Short mmCIF file of C-alpha atoms and ligand atoms in Angstrom, two decimals:
data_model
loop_
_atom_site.label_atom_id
_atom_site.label_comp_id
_atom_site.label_asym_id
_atom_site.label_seq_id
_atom_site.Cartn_x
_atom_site.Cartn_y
_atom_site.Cartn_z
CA UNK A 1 3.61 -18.85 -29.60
CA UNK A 2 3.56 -18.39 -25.77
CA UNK A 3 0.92 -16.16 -24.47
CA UNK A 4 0.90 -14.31 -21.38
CA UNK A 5 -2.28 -12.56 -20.10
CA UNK A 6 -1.56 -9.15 -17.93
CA UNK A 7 -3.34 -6.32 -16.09
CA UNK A 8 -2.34 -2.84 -15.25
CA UNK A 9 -1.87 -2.68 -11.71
CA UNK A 10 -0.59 1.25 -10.97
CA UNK A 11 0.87 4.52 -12.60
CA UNK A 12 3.16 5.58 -10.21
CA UNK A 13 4.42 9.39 -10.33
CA UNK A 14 6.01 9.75 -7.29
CA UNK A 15 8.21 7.25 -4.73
CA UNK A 16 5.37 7.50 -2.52
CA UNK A 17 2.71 6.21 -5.05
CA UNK A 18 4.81 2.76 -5.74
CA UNK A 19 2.69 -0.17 -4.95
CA UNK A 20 3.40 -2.12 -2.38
CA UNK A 21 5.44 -5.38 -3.49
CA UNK A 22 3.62 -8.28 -4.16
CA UNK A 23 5.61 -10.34 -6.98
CA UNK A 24 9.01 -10.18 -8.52
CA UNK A 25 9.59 -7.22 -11.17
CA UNK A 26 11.26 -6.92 -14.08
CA UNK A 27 11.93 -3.65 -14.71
CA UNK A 28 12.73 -2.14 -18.35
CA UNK A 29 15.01 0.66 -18.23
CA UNK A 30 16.66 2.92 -20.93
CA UNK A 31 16.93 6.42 -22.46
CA UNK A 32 13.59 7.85 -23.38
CA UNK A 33 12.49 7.09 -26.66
CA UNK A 34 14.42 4.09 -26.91
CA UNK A 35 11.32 1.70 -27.33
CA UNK A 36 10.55 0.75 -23.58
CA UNK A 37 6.79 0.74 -24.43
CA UNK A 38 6.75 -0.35 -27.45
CA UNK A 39 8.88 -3.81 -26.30
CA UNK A 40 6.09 -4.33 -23.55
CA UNK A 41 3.30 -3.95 -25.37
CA UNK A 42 4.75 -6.27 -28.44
CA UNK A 43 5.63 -9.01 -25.10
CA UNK A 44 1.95 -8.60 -23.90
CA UNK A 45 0.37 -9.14 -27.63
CA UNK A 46 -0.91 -5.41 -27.51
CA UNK A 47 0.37 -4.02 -30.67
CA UNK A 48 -2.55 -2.82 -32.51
CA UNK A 49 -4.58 -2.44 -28.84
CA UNK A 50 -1.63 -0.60 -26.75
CA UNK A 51 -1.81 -0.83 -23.10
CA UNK A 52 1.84 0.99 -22.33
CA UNK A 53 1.88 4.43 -23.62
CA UNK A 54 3.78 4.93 -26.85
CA UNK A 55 4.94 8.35 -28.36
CA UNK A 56 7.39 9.40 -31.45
CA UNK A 57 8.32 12.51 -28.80
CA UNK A 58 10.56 11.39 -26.49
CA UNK A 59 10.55 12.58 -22.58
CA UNK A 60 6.63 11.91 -22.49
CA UNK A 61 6.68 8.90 -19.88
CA UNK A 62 6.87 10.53 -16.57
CA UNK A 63 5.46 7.75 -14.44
CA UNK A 64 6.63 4.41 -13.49
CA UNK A 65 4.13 1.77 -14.89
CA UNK A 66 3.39 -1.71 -13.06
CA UNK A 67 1.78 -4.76 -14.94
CA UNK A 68 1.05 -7.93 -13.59
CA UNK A 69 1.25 -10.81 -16.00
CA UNK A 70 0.36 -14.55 -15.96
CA UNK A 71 2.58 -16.50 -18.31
CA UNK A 72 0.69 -20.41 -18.13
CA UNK A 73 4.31 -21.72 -19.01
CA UNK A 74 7.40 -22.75 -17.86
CA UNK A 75 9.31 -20.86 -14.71
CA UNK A 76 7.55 -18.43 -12.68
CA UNK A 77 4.34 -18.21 -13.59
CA UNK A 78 3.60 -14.82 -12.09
CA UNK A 79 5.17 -11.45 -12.00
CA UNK A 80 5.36 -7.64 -12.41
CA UNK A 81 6.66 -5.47 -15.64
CA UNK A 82 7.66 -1.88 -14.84
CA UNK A 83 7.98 0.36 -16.87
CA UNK A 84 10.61 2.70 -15.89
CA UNK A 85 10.27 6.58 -17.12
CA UNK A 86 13.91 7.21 -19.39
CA UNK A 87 16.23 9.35 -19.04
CA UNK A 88 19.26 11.35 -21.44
CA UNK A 89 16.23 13.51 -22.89
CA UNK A 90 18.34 16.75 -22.99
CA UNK A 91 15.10 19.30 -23.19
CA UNK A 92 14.48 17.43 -19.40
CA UNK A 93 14.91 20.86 -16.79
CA UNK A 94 16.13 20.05 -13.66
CA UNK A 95 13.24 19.64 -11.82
CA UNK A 96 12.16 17.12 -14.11
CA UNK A 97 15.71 15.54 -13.81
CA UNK A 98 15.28 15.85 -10.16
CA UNK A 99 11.75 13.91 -10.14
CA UNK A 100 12.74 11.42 -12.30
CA UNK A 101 15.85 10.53 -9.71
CA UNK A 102 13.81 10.67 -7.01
CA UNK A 103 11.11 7.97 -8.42
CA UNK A 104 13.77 5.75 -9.78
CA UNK A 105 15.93 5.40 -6.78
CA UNK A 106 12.75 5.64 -4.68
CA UNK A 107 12.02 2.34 -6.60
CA UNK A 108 15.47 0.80 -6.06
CA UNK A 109 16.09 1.70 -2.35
CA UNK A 110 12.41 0.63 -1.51
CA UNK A 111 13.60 -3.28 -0.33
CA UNK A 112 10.91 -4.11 -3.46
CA UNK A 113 11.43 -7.77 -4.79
CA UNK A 114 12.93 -6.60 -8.02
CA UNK A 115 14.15 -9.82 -10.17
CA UNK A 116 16.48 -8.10 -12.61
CA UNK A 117 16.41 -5.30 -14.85
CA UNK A 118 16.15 -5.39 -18.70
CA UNK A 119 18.50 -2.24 -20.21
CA UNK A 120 16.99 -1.57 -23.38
CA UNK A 121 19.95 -0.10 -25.75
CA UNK A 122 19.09 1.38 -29.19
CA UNK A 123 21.00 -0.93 -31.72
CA UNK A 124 21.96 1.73 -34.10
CA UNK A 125 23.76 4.05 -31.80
CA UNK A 126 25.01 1.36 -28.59
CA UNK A 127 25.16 2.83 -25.15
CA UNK A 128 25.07 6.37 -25.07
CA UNK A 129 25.23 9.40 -22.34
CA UNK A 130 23.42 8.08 -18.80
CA UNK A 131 23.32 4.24 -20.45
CA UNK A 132 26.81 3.58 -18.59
CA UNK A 133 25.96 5.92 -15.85
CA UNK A 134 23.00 3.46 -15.76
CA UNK A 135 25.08 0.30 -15.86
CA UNK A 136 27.81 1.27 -13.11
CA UNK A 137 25.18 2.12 -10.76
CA UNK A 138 23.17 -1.08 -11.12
CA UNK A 139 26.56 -2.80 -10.43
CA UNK A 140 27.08 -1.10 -7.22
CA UNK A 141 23.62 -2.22 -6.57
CA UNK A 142 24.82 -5.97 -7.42
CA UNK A 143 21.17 -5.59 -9.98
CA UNK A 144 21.56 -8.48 -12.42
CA UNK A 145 21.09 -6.61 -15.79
CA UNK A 146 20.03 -8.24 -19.62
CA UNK A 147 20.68 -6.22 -22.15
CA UNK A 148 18.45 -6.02 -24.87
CA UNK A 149 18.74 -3.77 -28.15
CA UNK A 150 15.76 -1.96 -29.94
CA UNK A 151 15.45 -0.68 -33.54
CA UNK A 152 17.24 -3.39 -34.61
CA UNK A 153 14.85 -3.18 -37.60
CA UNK A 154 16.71 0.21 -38.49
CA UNK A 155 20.38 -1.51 -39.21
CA UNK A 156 21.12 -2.59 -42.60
CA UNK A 157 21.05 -6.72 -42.66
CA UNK A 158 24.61 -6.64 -43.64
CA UNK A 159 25.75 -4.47 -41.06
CA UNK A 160 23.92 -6.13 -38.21
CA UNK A 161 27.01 -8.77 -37.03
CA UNK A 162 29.32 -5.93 -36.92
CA UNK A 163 27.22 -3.50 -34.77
CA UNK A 164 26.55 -6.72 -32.38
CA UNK A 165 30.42 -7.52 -32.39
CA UNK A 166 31.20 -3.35 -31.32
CA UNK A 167 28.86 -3.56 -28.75
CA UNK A 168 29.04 -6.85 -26.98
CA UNK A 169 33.12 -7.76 -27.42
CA UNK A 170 34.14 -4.98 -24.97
CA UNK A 171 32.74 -7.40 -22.43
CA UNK A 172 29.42 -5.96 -21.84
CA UNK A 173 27.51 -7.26 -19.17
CA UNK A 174 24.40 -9.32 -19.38
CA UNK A 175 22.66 -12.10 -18.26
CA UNK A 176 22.23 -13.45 -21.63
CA UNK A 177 24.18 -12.63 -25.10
CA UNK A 178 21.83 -9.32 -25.62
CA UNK A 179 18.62 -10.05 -27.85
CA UNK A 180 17.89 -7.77 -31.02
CA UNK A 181 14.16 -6.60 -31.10
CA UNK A 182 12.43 -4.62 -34.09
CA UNK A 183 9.39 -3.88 -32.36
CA UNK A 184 7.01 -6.34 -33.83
CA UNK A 185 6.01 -9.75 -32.22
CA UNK A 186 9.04 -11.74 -34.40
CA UNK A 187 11.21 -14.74 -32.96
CA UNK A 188 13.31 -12.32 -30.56
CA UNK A 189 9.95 -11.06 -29.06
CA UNK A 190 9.33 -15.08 -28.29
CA UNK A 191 12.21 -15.76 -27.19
CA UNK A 192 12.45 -13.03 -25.24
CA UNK A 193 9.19 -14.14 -23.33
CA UNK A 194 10.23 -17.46 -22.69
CA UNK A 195 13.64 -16.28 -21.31
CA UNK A 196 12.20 -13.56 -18.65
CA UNK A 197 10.31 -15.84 -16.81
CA UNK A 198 12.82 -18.94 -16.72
CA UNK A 199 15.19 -16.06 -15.66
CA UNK A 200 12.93 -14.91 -12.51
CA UNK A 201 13.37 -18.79 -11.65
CA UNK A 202 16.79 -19.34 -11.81
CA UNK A 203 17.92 -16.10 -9.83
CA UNK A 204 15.21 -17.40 -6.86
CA UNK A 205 16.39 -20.82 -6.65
CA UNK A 206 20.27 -19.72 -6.61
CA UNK A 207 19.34 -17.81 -3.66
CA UNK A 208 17.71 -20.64 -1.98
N1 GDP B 1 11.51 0.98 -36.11
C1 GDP B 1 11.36 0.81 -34.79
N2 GDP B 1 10.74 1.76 -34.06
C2 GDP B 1 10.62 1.55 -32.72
C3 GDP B 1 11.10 0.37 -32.09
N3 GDP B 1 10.85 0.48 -30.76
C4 GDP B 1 10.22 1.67 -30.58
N4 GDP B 1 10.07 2.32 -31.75
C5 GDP B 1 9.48 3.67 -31.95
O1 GDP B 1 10.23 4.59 -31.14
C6 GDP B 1 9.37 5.58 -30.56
C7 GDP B 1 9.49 5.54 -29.03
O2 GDP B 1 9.00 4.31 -28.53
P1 GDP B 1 8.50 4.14 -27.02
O3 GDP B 1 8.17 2.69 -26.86
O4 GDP B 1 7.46 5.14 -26.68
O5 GDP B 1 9.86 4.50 -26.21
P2 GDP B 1 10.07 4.68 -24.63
O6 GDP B 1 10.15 6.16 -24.39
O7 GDP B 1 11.40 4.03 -24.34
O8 GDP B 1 8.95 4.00 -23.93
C8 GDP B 1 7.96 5.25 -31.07
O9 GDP B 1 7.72 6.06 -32.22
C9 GDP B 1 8.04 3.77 -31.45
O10 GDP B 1 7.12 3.42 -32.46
C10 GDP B 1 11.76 -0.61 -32.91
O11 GDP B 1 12.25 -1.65 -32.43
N5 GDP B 1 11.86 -0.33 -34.25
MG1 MG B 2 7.54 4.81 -22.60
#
């Protein structure tokens, strides 16, 4: 089981509070409530002691979270999390709405050495209003994107292949075939964290 150590480096509520960039990011993205949290913490072995904020309400996440982590294994060895605030929660007013574009584009248009994104997609309902909004917009930004579902835990077993089949045949696309998490620390959660890192790698050195 690989095991990465991380810190909490900043709560960020506003462009202006973004850290400056020190290491590549990964940054999770996805409609509130879909189980941004809850993935990082079960990647950073915190699932009984939390260290990103989980809630059953969605819309509570208003900041943009930054964790640096230390992997000890293979590809880069050191790098940021963030932990985007969602969006598509429809009680939202439009200040809020406002505020949250302002942060999140704040983040993208900052020059920041972001890696790729992870677009976490809740696997009992596929993309949904602002996921493809989401998607086109990270392709204008040339962003490479993995797609990974949540609540996979929540499909019938025997239905599972066919959901996975809907989603992924109209050519969606991702840097790997889209992992299905449950959010516990199973197989997907491991090989998820010995992906993201080798990931990180590979982007660099096709740059250099
Ligand atoms: N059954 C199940 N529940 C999940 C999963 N991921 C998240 N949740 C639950 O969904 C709710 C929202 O999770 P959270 O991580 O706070 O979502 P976020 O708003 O995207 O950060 C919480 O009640 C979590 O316990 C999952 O894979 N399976
Ligand atoms: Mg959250």
């Amino acid at each position: 089981m690989t095991h990465w150590r991380s810190e909490t480096i900043c709560t960020a509520y506003n462009a202006g509070q973004l850290p400056g960039p020190e290491l590549p990011e990964v940054v999770f993205v996805g409609r509130s409530n879909v189980g941004k949290s809850t993935l990082i913490n079960v990647l950073l072995g915190r699932v009984s002691k939390k260290i990103a904020y989980v809630s059953s309400k969605p819309g509570k996440t208003r900041s943009a979270n930054f964790y640096r982590i230390y992997t000890g294994g293979a590809g880069v060895q050191t790098f940021c999390l963030v932990d985007m605030p969602g969006y598509g929660y429809a009680a939202r007013g439009r200040v809020e709405r406002e505020n949250w574009w302002r942060l999140v584009n704040g983040y993208f248009a900052g020059g920041r050495d972001t890696a790729f994104v992870i677009h976490l997609i809740d696997f009992r309902h596929g993309p949904l209003g602002g996921d493809r909004e989401l998607t086109d917009w990270l392709g204008d930004l040339d962003m490479p994107r993995l797609v990974v579902f949540t609540k996979g835990d929540k499909v019938p077993k025997g239905r599972k292949k066919a959901f996975y089949e809907k989603y992924v045949s109209p050519g969606m696309l991702s840097l790997l075939p889209p992992f299905v998490t449950c959010g516990k620390n199973d197989d997907a959660a491991e090989r998820l964290r010995e992906a993201i890192p080798k990931i990180i790698a590979e982007l660099r050195d096709n740059l250099c």
